[in-house]
Structure formats: C-alpha cells, structure tokens
Short mmCIF file of C-alpha atoms and ligand atoms in Angstrom, two decimals:
data_model
loop_
_atom_site.label_atom_id
_atom_site.label_comp_id
_atom_site.label_asym_id
_atom_site.label_seq_id
_atom_site.Cartn_x
_atom_site.Cartn_y
_atom_site.Cartn_z
CA MET A 1 -20.67 -0.83 29.95
CA ARG A 2 -19.34 -1.58 26.42
CA ASN A 3 -22.44 -0.18 24.79
CA HIS A 4 -21.51 3.43 25.53
CA THR A 5 -17.71 4.12 26.01
CA ARG A 6 -15.20 6.85 25.48
CA THR A 7 -11.85 7.23 24.01
CA GLN A 8 -9.44 9.84 22.75
CA VAL A 9 -9.03 8.38 19.26
CA GLY A 10 -11.67 6.27 17.36
CA ILE A 11 -10.13 4.37 14.50
CA ILE A 12 -11.93 2.70 11.72
CA GLY A 13 -10.10 0.00 9.96
CA GLY A 14 -7.79 -2.93 11.29
CA GLY A 15 -5.46 -2.85 8.17
CA PRO A 16 -1.82 -1.74 8.37
CA SER A 17 -2.71 1.97 8.58
CA GLY A 18 -5.07 1.63 11.66
CA LEU A 19 -3.09 -0.75 13.43
CA LEU A 20 0.03 1.17 13.05
CA LEU A 21 -1.50 4.33 14.35
CA SER A 22 -3.38 2.55 17.10
CA GLN A 23 -0.03 0.95 18.37
CA LEU A 24 2.02 4.15 18.09
CA LEU A 25 -0.60 6.10 20.02
CA HIS A 26 -1.13 3.68 22.74
CA LEU A 27 2.67 3.54 23.41
CA ARG A 28 2.49 7.25 24.13
CA GLY A 29 -0.64 6.79 26.43
CA ILE A 30 -3.24 8.19 23.88
CA ASP A 31 -6.34 6.14 24.46
CA ASN A 32 -7.63 4.62 21.22
CA ILE A 33 -10.18 2.03 20.00
CA LEU A 34 -9.94 0.37 16.67
CA LEU A 35 -13.10 -1.05 14.95
CA GLU A 36 -12.65 -3.81 12.26
CA LYS A 37 -15.63 -5.36 10.50
CA ARG A 38 -13.80 -8.42 9.57
CA ALA A 39 -12.18 -11.20 11.69
CA ARG A 40 -8.36 -11.13 12.07
CA GLU A 41 -8.02 -14.08 9.95
CA TYR A 42 -9.82 -12.58 7.17
CA VAL A 43 -7.71 -9.37 7.12
CA LEU A 44 -4.48 -11.61 7.35
CA GLY A 45 -5.80 -13.71 4.47
CA ARG A 46 -5.31 -10.77 2.00
CA ILE A 47 -2.24 -11.23 -0.25
CA ARG A 48 -0.43 -7.74 -0.72
CA ALA A 49 2.90 -6.30 -1.78
CA GLY A 50 5.38 -5.73 0.87
CA VAL A 51 8.24 -3.46 -0.35
CA LEU A 52 8.92 -1.30 2.71
CA GLU A 53 10.53 2.20 2.40
CA HIS A 54 13.18 2.80 5.16
CA GLY A 55 10.70 5.40 6.58
CA PHE A 56 7.98 2.73 7.20
CA ALA A 57 10.55 0.44 8.60
CA ASP A 58 11.50 3.14 11.11
CA LEU A 59 7.84 3.53 12.18
CA MET A 60 7.42 -0.16 12.58
CA ARG A 61 10.53 -0.08 14.90
CA GLU A 62 9.15 2.94 16.84
CA ALA A 63 5.81 1.01 17.06
CA LYS A 64 7.98 -1.85 18.75
CA CYS A 65 6.81 -4.07 15.77
CA GLY A 66 9.93 -4.40 13.80
CA GLN A 67 11.64 -7.43 15.27
CA ARG A 68 10.48 -10.21 12.90
CA MET A 69 10.71 -7.53 9.95
CA ASP A 70 14.41 -6.94 10.80
CA ALA A 71 14.91 -10.77 11.39
CA GLU A 72 13.11 -12.13 8.19
CA GLY A 73 12.78 -9.28 5.81
CA GLU A 74 15.11 -8.87 3.03
CA ILE A 75 17.17 -5.92 2.36
CA HIS A 76 17.11 -5.03 -1.23
CA ASP A 77 19.87 -2.54 -2.62
CA GLY A 78 18.33 -2.49 -6.11
CA ILE A 79 15.90 -3.54 -8.84
CA TYR A 80 16.05 -4.73 -12.41
CA ILE A 81 14.21 -3.28 -15.33
CA ALA A 82 14.10 -5.74 -18.36
CA PHE A 83 13.25 -4.58 -21.73
CA ASP A 84 14.26 -5.54 -25.52
CA ASP A 85 15.80 -8.81 -24.15
CA ARG A 86 18.12 -6.41 -21.94
CA ARG A 87 18.21 -6.38 -18.24
CA GLU A 88 19.56 -3.23 -16.34
CA ARG A 89 19.94 -2.62 -12.64
CA VAL A 90 19.12 0.43 -10.65
CA ASP A 91 21.45 0.65 -7.79
CA PHE A 92 19.47 2.23 -4.94
CA LYS A 93 22.49 2.36 -2.50
CA SER A 94 25.12 4.15 -4.88
CA LEU A 95 22.30 6.38 -6.05
CA THR A 96 20.58 7.57 -2.93
CA GLY A 97 23.58 7.69 -0.48
CA GLY A 98 23.10 4.18 0.93
CA ASN A 99 19.28 3.89 1.21
CA SER A 100 17.63 0.46 0.44
CA VAL A 101 14.17 -1.03 0.98
CA ILE A 102 13.07 -4.07 2.87
CA VAL A 103 10.97 -7.06 1.27
CA TYR A 104 8.69 -8.32 3.92
CA GLY A 105 5.18 -9.54 3.07
CA GLN A 106 2.24 -7.24 4.08
CA THR A 107 0.37 -10.14 5.45
CA GLU A 108 3.37 -10.65 7.89
CA LEU A 109 3.65 -6.88 8.81
CA THR A 110 -0.05 -6.97 9.70
CA ARG A 111 0.30 -10.12 11.79
CA ASP A 112 3.04 -8.36 13.62
CA LEU A 113 0.91 -5.41 14.15
CA TYR A 114 -2.08 -7.48 15.52
CA GLU A 115 0.17 -9.38 17.89
CA ALA A 116 1.67 -6.34 19.07
CA ARG A 117 -1.97 -4.79 19.85
CA GLU A 118 -2.94 -8.07 21.58
CA LYS A 119 0.18 -7.98 23.79
CA MET A 120 -0.29 -4.53 24.87
CA GLY A 121 -3.98 -5.19 25.61
CA GLY A 122 -5.00 -2.84 22.73
CA ASP A 123 -8.74 -2.22 22.17
CA VAL A 124 -9.08 -3.90 18.71
CA ILE A 125 -12.72 -4.95 18.12
CA HIS A 126 -13.49 -7.23 15.21
CA HIS A 127 -16.63 -8.19 13.63
CA ALA A 128 -17.73 -4.42 14.17
CA GLU A 129 -20.86 -4.15 12.09
CA ASN A 130 -22.38 -1.09 10.52
CA VAL A 131 -19.60 1.25 11.85
CA THR A 132 -20.76 4.88 11.34
CA PRO A 133 -18.79 8.20 12.09
CA ASN A 134 -21.30 10.57 13.55
CA ASP A 135 -21.09 14.56 14.44
CA MET A 136 -17.60 14.71 12.67
CA THR A 137 -17.88 18.62 12.33
CA SER A 138 -18.85 18.87 16.09
CA LYS A 139 -16.33 18.87 18.95
CA LYS A 140 -17.92 15.47 20.33
CA PRO A 141 -17.96 13.19 17.43
CA TYR A 142 -18.66 9.71 17.93
CA LEU A 143 -18.57 6.26 16.26
CA SER A 144 -21.61 4.04 16.17
CA TYR A 145 -21.59 0.23 15.40
CA GLU A 146 -23.13 -2.95 16.26
CA PHE A 147 -21.48 -5.96 17.85
CA GLU A 148 -23.43 -9.33 18.12
CA GLY A 149 -26.49 -7.58 17.64
CA GLU A 150 -25.90 -4.94 20.31
CA LYS A 151 -25.94 -1.26 19.26
CA ARG A 152 -22.73 0.55 20.63
CA ARG A 153 -21.35 3.96 20.79
CA ILE A 154 -17.82 5.26 21.41
CA ASP A 155 -17.44 9.03 22.13
CA CYS A 156 -14.05 10.41 21.06
CA ASP A 157 -12.11 13.49 20.33
CA PHE A 158 -11.15 12.28 16.78
CA ILE A 159 -12.00 9.83 14.46
CA ILE A 160 -9.31 8.12 11.89
CA GLY A 161 -10.88 6.84 8.79
CA ALA A 162 -8.39 4.05 7.95
CA ASP A 163 -11.02 1.73 6.34
CA GLY A 164 -9.53 1.43 2.95
CA PHE A 165 -10.91 2.32 -0.55
CA HIS A 166 -14.23 0.70 0.03
CA GLY A 167 -14.69 2.06 3.60
CA VAL A 168 -17.46 4.10 5.34
CA SER A 169 -15.36 7.09 6.26
CA ARG A 170 -14.85 8.86 2.88
CA ALA A 171 -18.30 7.91 1.81
CA SER A 172 -19.55 9.69 4.95
CA ILE A 173 -18.12 13.12 3.75
CA PRO A 174 -20.65 15.20 2.00
CA LYS A 175 -19.98 15.23 -1.78
CA ASP A 176 -19.62 19.06 -1.82
CA ARG A 177 -16.76 18.74 0.92
CA ILE A 178 -14.46 16.32 -1.03
CA THR A 179 -12.91 16.20 -4.60
CA GLU A 180 -11.81 12.81 -6.07
CA TYR A 181 -9.29 12.45 -8.70
CA GLU A 182 -9.07 9.20 -10.45
CA ARG A 183 -7.34 7.32 -13.37
CA VAL A 184 -8.44 3.64 -14.19
CA TYR A 185 -5.80 1.68 -16.34
CA PRO A 186 -7.06 -0.51 -19.02
CA PHE A 187 -5.44 -3.75 -17.87
CA GLY A 188 -5.05 -5.70 -14.58
CA TRP A 189 -2.37 -7.88 -12.88
CA LEU A 190 -2.70 -11.60 -12.79
CA GLY A 191 -0.67 -12.57 -9.63
CA VAL A 192 0.64 -16.03 -8.66
CA LEU A 193 2.15 -17.14 -5.29
CA SER A 194 4.26 -20.23 -5.61
CA LYS A 195 6.39 -22.06 -2.92
CA THR A 196 9.43 -21.94 -5.24
CA LYS A 197 12.82 -20.38 -5.12
CA PRO A 198 12.50 -16.80 -6.46
CA VAL A 199 14.30 -16.50 -10.00
CA SER A 200 16.15 -13.50 -9.10
CA PRO A 201 17.55 -12.04 -5.75
CA GLU A 202 16.04 -8.77 -6.63
CA LEU A 203 13.02 -7.73 -8.31
CA ILE A 204 12.55 -7.62 -12.07
CA TYR A 205 10.25 -5.31 -13.73
CA ALA A 206 9.91 -6.35 -17.32
CA ASN A 207 8.46 -4.09 -20.26
CA HIS A 208 7.41 -6.55 -23.25
CA GLN A 209 5.45 -6.27 -26.38
CA ARG A 210 3.24 -8.95 -25.08
CA GLY A 211 2.78 -7.08 -21.71
CA PHE A 212 4.28 -6.24 -18.46
CA SER A 213 5.66 -8.70 -16.00
CA LEU A 214 7.11 -8.74 -12.59
CA CYS A 215 9.31 -11.34 -10.78
CA SER A 216 8.90 -10.51 -6.81
CA LEU A 217 9.21 -12.56 -3.76
CA ARG A 218 8.03 -12.98 -0.16
CA SER A 219 11.08 -15.24 1.02
CA GLN A 220 13.66 -17.63 -0.41
CA ILE A 221 11.13 -20.10 -0.59
CA LEU A 222 7.97 -18.26 -1.62
CA SER A 223 7.83 -16.41 -4.93
CA ARG A 224 5.38 -13.86 -6.29
CA TYR A 225 4.95 -13.19 -10.05
CA TYR A 226 2.56 -10.96 -12.16
CA ILE A 227 1.62 -10.52 -15.78
CA GLN A 228 -0.56 -7.76 -17.21
CA VAL A 229 -3.76 -8.99 -18.61
CA PRO A 230 -6.84 -7.57 -20.16
CA LEU A 231 -9.40 -6.38 -17.94
CA THR A 232 -11.82 -9.06 -19.38
CA ASP A 233 -9.58 -11.90 -18.15
CA ARG A 234 -10.77 -14.12 -15.31
CA VAL A 235 -8.71 -16.08 -13.22
CA LYS A 236 -10.32 -19.25 -14.26
CA ASP A 237 -9.06 -18.39 -17.88
CA TRP A 238 -5.40 -19.01 -16.65
CA SER A 239 -4.15 -22.42 -15.75
CA ASP A 240 -0.90 -22.49 -14.01
CA GLU A 241 0.77 -23.94 -17.14
CA ALA A 242 -0.54 -21.00 -19.22
CA PHE A 243 0.66 -18.54 -16.60
CA TRP A 244 4.22 -19.74 -16.39
CA ALA A 245 4.37 -20.09 -20.16
CA GLU A 246 3.42 -16.54 -20.66
CA LEU A 247 5.56 -15.18 -17.90
CA LYS A 248 8.37 -16.91 -19.55
CA ARG A 249 7.63 -15.33 -22.96
CA ARG A 250 7.96 -11.80 -21.33
CA LEU A 251 11.18 -12.38 -19.55
CA PRO A 252 14.78 -12.19 -20.93
CA GLU A 253 15.74 -15.59 -22.24
CA ASP A 254 18.30 -16.41 -19.44
CA VAL A 255 15.77 -15.32 -16.80
CA ALA A 256 13.01 -17.64 -18.30
CA ASP A 257 15.45 -20.41 -18.51
CA ALA A 258 16.15 -20.11 -14.76
CA LEU A 259 12.56 -19.75 -13.62
CA ILE A 260 11.46 -22.41 -11.40
CA THR A 261 7.72 -23.13 -11.73
CA GLY A 262 5.25 -24.77 -9.30
CA ARG A 263 1.75 -25.10 -8.20
CA SER A 264 0.11 -21.61 -7.48
CA VAL A 265 -0.89 -21.48 -3.83
CA GLU A 266 -2.66 -18.06 -4.68
CA LYS A 267 -3.69 -16.75 -7.92
CA SER A 268 -5.75 -13.40 -8.46
CA ILE A 269 -6.34 -10.62 -10.69
CA ALA A 270 -6.32 -7.10 -9.60
CA PRO A 271 -7.29 -3.81 -11.50
CA LEU A 272 -5.19 -0.86 -11.53
CA ARG A 273 -6.25 2.44 -10.40
CA SER A 274 -4.91 6.01 -9.20
CA PHE A 275 -7.06 7.71 -6.80
CA VAL A 276 -6.91 10.58 -4.54
CA ALA A 277 -9.62 12.18 -2.29
CA GLU A 278 -8.93 15.81 -1.10
CA PRO A 279 -9.03 17.03 1.52
CA MET A 280 -8.07 14.33 3.81
CA ARG A 281 -9.95 15.76 6.80
CA TYR A 282 -13.53 16.45 7.39
CA GLY A 283 -14.20 18.13 10.83
CA GLN A 284 -12.53 15.88 13.54
CA MET A 285 -12.36 12.92 11.25
CA PHE A 286 -8.99 12.40 9.40
CA LEU A 287 -8.55 9.96 6.43
CA ALA A 288 -5.24 7.87 6.03
CA GLY A 289 -4.04 5.12 3.90
CA ASP A 290 -6.22 3.60 1.06
CA ALA A 291 -9.20 5.41 2.53
CA ALA A 292 -7.78 8.42 0.87
CA HIS A 293 -5.75 7.22 -1.87
CA ILE A 294 -4.96 4.23 -4.32
CA VAL A 295 -1.86 3.70 -6.52
CA PRO A 296 -1.29 1.06 -9.19
CA PRO A 297 1.17 -1.44 -7.57
CA THR A 298 3.83 -0.89 -10.15
CA GLY A 299 5.80 1.57 -7.83
CA ALA A 300 5.31 -0.47 -4.65
CA ARG A 301 3.83 2.75 -2.96
CA GLY A 302 0.62 1.73 -1.57
CA LEU A 303 1.76 0.67 1.98
CA ASN A 304 4.40 3.39 1.95
CA SER A 305 1.84 6.19 1.11
CA ALA A 306 -0.06 5.03 4.18
CA ALA A 307 3.12 5.26 6.20
CA SER A 308 3.53 8.85 5.82
CA ASP A 309 -0.11 9.52 6.48
CA ILE A 310 0.14 7.81 9.75
CA TYR A 311 3.66 9.50 10.59
CA TYR A 312 2.07 12.93 10.28
CA LEU A 313 -1.09 11.88 12.16
CA TYR A 314 0.86 10.30 14.89
CA HIS A 315 3.10 13.50 15.45
CA ALA A 316 -0.08 15.82 15.14
CA MET A 317 -1.95 13.70 17.84
CA LEU A 318 1.18 13.91 20.13
CA ASP A 319 1.35 17.75 19.55
CA HIS A 320 -2.39 18.00 20.47
CA TYR A 321 -2.37 15.89 23.68
CA GLU A 322 1.13 16.68 24.77
CA ASN A 323 1.54 20.36 23.84
CA GLY A 324 -1.96 21.66 23.26
CA ASP A 325 -0.73 22.40 19.77
CA ASP A 326 -2.96 21.76 16.74
CA ARG A 327 -0.85 23.06 13.89
CA GLY A 328 0.05 19.52 12.80
CA LEU A 329 -3.86 18.35 12.77
CA ASP A 330 -4.59 21.71 11.01
CA ASN A 331 -1.58 21.16 8.42
CA TYR A 332 -2.27 17.20 8.06
CA SER A 333 -4.33 17.12 4.90
CA GLN A 334 -1.97 19.53 3.04
CA LYS A 335 1.32 17.93 4.22
CA ALA A 336 -0.05 14.35 3.64
CA LEU A 337 -1.34 15.23 0.11
CA ALA A 338 1.96 16.67 -1.03
CA ARG A 339 3.62 13.35 -0.45
CA VAL A 340 0.80 11.38 -1.58
CA TRP A 341 0.84 13.11 -4.93
CA LYS A 342 4.50 12.50 -5.37
CA GLY A 343 3.70 8.76 -4.88
CA GLN A 344 0.83 8.94 -7.37
CA ARG A 345 3.29 10.66 -9.81
CA PHE A 346 5.90 8.06 -9.46
CA SER A 347 3.43 5.05 -9.63
CA TRP A 348 1.74 6.37 -12.66
CA TRP A 349 5.16 6.99 -14.30
CA MET A 350 6.44 3.33 -13.54
CA THR A 351 2.89 2.05 -14.94
CA THR A 352 3.18 4.19 -17.92
CA LEU A 353 6.83 3.20 -18.60
CA LEU A 354 6.39 -0.69 -18.16
CA HIS A 355 3.02 -1.47 -19.59
CA ARG A 356 1.49 -2.17 -23.03
CA PHE A 357 -1.40 0.30 -23.47
CA PRO A 358 -3.75 -1.11 -25.98
CA ASP A 359 -4.91 2.37 -27.32
CA ASN A 360 -1.15 3.71 -27.63
CA SER A 361 -0.35 5.30 -30.82
CA PRO A 362 3.07 4.24 -32.41
CA PHE A 363 4.10 7.80 -31.24
CA ASP A 364 3.20 6.78 -27.75
CA ASP A 365 5.12 3.38 -28.09
CA GLN A 366 8.31 5.36 -29.32
CA LEU A 367 8.21 7.72 -26.34
CA GLN A 368 8.05 4.60 -23.83
CA GLN A 369 10.96 3.03 -25.59
CA THR A 370 12.88 6.40 -25.55
CA ASP A 371 11.88 6.64 -21.83
CA LEU A 372 13.49 3.40 -21.12
CA GLU A 373 16.53 4.19 -23.25
CA TYR A 374 17.06 7.59 -21.27
CA LEU A 375 16.56 5.77 -18.13
CA PHE A 376 19.46 3.80 -18.69
CA SER A 377 21.65 6.33 -20.21
CA SER A 378 21.28 8.74 -17.54
CA LYS A 379 22.35 8.68 -13.98
CA SER A 380 20.13 11.44 -13.13
CA ALA A 381 17.08 9.59 -14.52
CA GLN A 382 17.99 6.37 -12.64
CA THR A 383 18.64 8.51 -9.33
CA SER A 384 15.06 9.87 -9.75
CA LEU A 385 13.63 6.52 -9.93
CA ALA A 386 15.78 5.25 -7.01
CA GLU A 387 15.01 8.09 -4.71
CA ASN A 388 11.36 7.66 -5.31
CA TYR A 389 11.46 3.92 -4.87
CA VAL A 390 13.35 3.87 -1.54
CA GLY A 391 11.13 6.51 -0.25
CA LEU A 392 10.96 10.43 -0.43
CA PRO A 393 11.44 12.12 2.94
CA PHE A 394 8.25 12.34 5.30
N1 APR B 401 -16.10 -0.75 9.28
C1 APR B 401 -14.97 -1.36 9.81
N2 APR B 401 -13.77 -1.77 9.12
C2 APR B 401 -13.86 -1.65 7.81
C3 APR B 401 -14.88 -1.01 7.08
C4 APR B 401 -16.12 -0.54 7.72
N3 APR B 401 -17.16 0.17 7.39
N4 APR B 401 -14.58 -0.78 5.74
C5 APR B 401 -13.52 -1.43 5.62
N5 APR B 401 -12.90 -1.93 6.84
C6 APR B 401 -11.66 -2.58 7.13
C7 APR B 401 -11.38 -3.64 6.00
O1 APR B 401 -11.78 -4.72 6.41
C8 APR B 401 -9.75 -3.59 6.20
O2 APR B 401 -9.20 -4.36 7.19
O3 APR B 401 -10.71 -1.58 6.95
C9 APR B 401 -9.42 -2.08 6.71
C10 APR B 401 -8.80 -1.22 5.71
O4 APR B 401 -7.48 -1.97 5.44
P1 APR B 401 -6.71 -1.69 3.88
O5 APR B 401 -7.77 -1.84 2.78
O6 APR B 401 -5.49 -2.57 3.97
O7 APR B 401 -6.18 -0.15 4.06
P2 APR B 401 -4.91 0.36 4.81
O8 APR B 401 -4.86 -0.09 6.21
O9 APR B 401 -4.90 1.80 4.57
O10 APR B 401 -3.53 -0.32 4.23
C11 APR B 401 -3.04 0.04 2.81
O11 APR B 401 -3.19 -2.01 2.13
O12 APR B 401 -4.39 -2.24 -0.07
C12 APR B 401 -3.29 -2.23 0.45
O13 APR B 401 -1.95 -1.45 -1.28
C13 APR B 401 -2.67 -1.13 -0.10
O14 APR B 401 -0.65 -1.85 1.00
C14 APR B 401 -1.63 -0.70 1.04
C15 APR B 401 -2.23 -1.03 2.26
C1 PHB B 402 4.72 -7.87 -4.66
O1 PHB B 402 5.83 -8.59 -4.30
O2 PHB B 402 3.70 -8.27 -4.47
C2 PHB B 402 5.05 -6.72 -5.36
C3 PHB B 402 6.39 -6.06 -5.28
C4 PHB B 402 6.75 -4.81 -6.00
C5 PHB B 402 5.57 -4.18 -6.63
C6 PHB B 402 4.23 -4.73 -6.50
C7 PHB B 402 4.07 -5.86 -5.97
O3 PHB B 402 5.87 -3.11 -7.29
#
C-alpha cells in the first residue's frame, strides 16, 4: 500500500543534495525514499554553476555516478582575475600541492544522479505535493504528502531537508529553535548561455569600474558569461547585442577582441545572497545544502557546500545503522556549519573583491584595489584563494 509506507531515511528534495545522499545510502543498504515536488525535466531545466571541488568529485565517484563527470568534465588548474586591464592567473596546482577543480555543469551532474537512482531502482517520487515533515522531535517522525490527489504517509527514522532555500523543511522549524544570518547584495548577475567556443580555457573573474563580469563555460562548445547588473534590471532590458557589448567593455582588451558572441540559448538574472540557518538539525530532521545555506555564486561554493553536508550526513548515518554510534548525528550541525561558514567567508570575500558596490566610499574602493594588488603581490594571499577555491578538507 503506497499510502502508508515505512523507510529508514525520508528525503525531501530531488536536487543534487537529496539525490547524492539517496544514492550513497542506497549503495550501503540504507533504505530511503526521496520526495520531489517537481518533474525530473523541470529540475534538470535549472541552469546552475558546475565548478566541482575534488571532494565533491570523490563523492560522486563513491556514489558510482562519476563516469560522465570524469569523461566529459574539464580539469581546471587555475583561474584568471582581471583588473585594471591586467589579467593574473591563480595557479591552483602549484599553490595547493596539486589540487584542481572539475568544470562540469550541475544540470549534467543532476542528470547523472537521476539516472543512477533509476538504474538502482531507487525510490524517487516526483510531483509529491504538500510534503510535510511531522513529529520531528519524536523518535517516530514521518513525512506526509499527496500524490495524484491521494494522501500518503512515510514513517521513517530520520528526515533530511534537502529541499533548497524555498523548501518546507527549514520553514517547519519553530522560529525560536532556529537562527538565520543573511546578507543581500545590492546587485544581481545577468547570465547568458551561448553555443559558442569559450573565450578562455580557464575562468576569468573581472573587476571593472563598470561592474563585475565572469567568463565561464560548460564545454568547448557551450559558454557561460555573466555581468553584474542593478537589482532593478530585468532580462527584457537586455538584448543579446547589449549584453555582449557590455561584457566586452568589462574585459581586458585582448580578451574582448577574442570573444566569440552568439545567440543566447538561456538568459536570466539571479540575485546574490549570503544566508545561513543554525542549527542544521531539529529533532530527527537534518538540513542539507541550500535548505540551510546560500552563497553568492562568486566563489562557486554553492554545490560544494552541499557536498560536505552530504558527506557528514552519509557517514553519520553509516555509523548509526552499522555501529549504533550516534556521535556523527549529534555532531552533524556543528561540524557542517564549521565548513559552511568558511565557504560563506570565501564567497563574501570574492564578491567584495570583485564587484562595484554602489554605496562604497572612495576609501572602500581604495581598499578593494589594494586587496587586488596585494593578492597579486603575495603568494600567501594567492594560496589562501586557491585552497578555498579547490576545496577545504571535509
Ligand atoms: N517538497 C518537495 N520538494 C521540494 C520542496 C517541497 N516542499 N521544496 C523544494 N523542493 C525541491 C526543489 O524542487 C528542488 O528540486 O527540492 C530541490 C532542492 O534542490 P536545490 O534547490 O538544487 O538545492 P540542493 O539540492 O541543496 O542543491 C544545491 O543547487 O541552488 C544550487 O547553488 C546551489 O549548487 C547548489 C545546489
Ligand atoms: C558558472 O559557470 O555558471 C559559474 C562558474 C563559476 C562561478 C559562478 C558561476 O563562480
């Protein structure tokens, strides 16, 4: 009877966080059911960054989902930072003892996770309506939801809230049991996806008096570009031609001259926010990924912050079910938040370093320029950026 089932771990959210945990647990014989409110195609339609730390890549391999990532993902050994018509490279390999990142679109990564769940016969339910976590502070929590009009219930030992920033899990925690920290930035990112050859083999983050820009990619035939825009801008305000002209203004001359433009196959504006909810546990419910924290995309930490949550939760669940040891679960929130806040700091620092802040004083602007000059006059400063970008230890 599907209307009243039982599992060990009930997961809300079929994004990368929920799917990766579901796959890892299943491989170790821990029953789980994942409830996703949207269709798979809808989830896969989201355009998200895909810069993977080596820790995330290792988790994907452990989840037996790393084959396409390893075959099609691009290994990047560094990034460029452009400012004052200069372009300087941060060499990850030499600064971090050989570490790098993999550039592999989140859409593809999520597709790999869905295909792996399907191949294993994983219990992933789409179009799950009104998913609600219940009795989280009891030893018998359960999920209620509706499917095609039928009310259903899943009894479980634990609930994982992997339902993103706008999900139900964090919202279901009493206000006096959770503390939220937030910073909203006074600008957004206008992003364009184009079927063009990327202008640079490695990412270029550019600080310019007209505003931040970023040259990224998904593959050698699919480029991803961003420019900082005021929060009042709308996508309809930006023709492709206007976008390419503004991007060129913000890049070093030789890069602008080499830029291959084309029709946008996707164009969107995203706001920038830093957000952390503490603690990341309420009774038998654990928050993971965007459900608990959000970073501005400047540091490419979003997916990677989710990875360490999943790593900690995965090992805590193994300890619980295989050894009857709950220390991992009891320490989860504190351990996850320690790394989450380091990702928050790095993302805030990269955002502050590279964007034009409309309310900055001349002193603030001088500090930003000095930060950039210091970064490229100090191996220690570059090492700090590099070790954060390739991923701090789990
Ligand atoms: N019931 C069921 N599913 C829900 C609910 C709900 N009430 N609310 C949200 N969801 C689903 C969303 O449809 C989405 O598919 O939960 C999923 C959450 O996925 P993400 O938002 O991608 O969050 P997460 O899996 O933690 O991935 C974090 O995504 O936003 C990026 O930069 C972020 O790269 C990071 C990654
Ligand atoms: C992207 O390719 O979408 C991307 C890459 C790096 C970032 C942000 C976005 O820091």
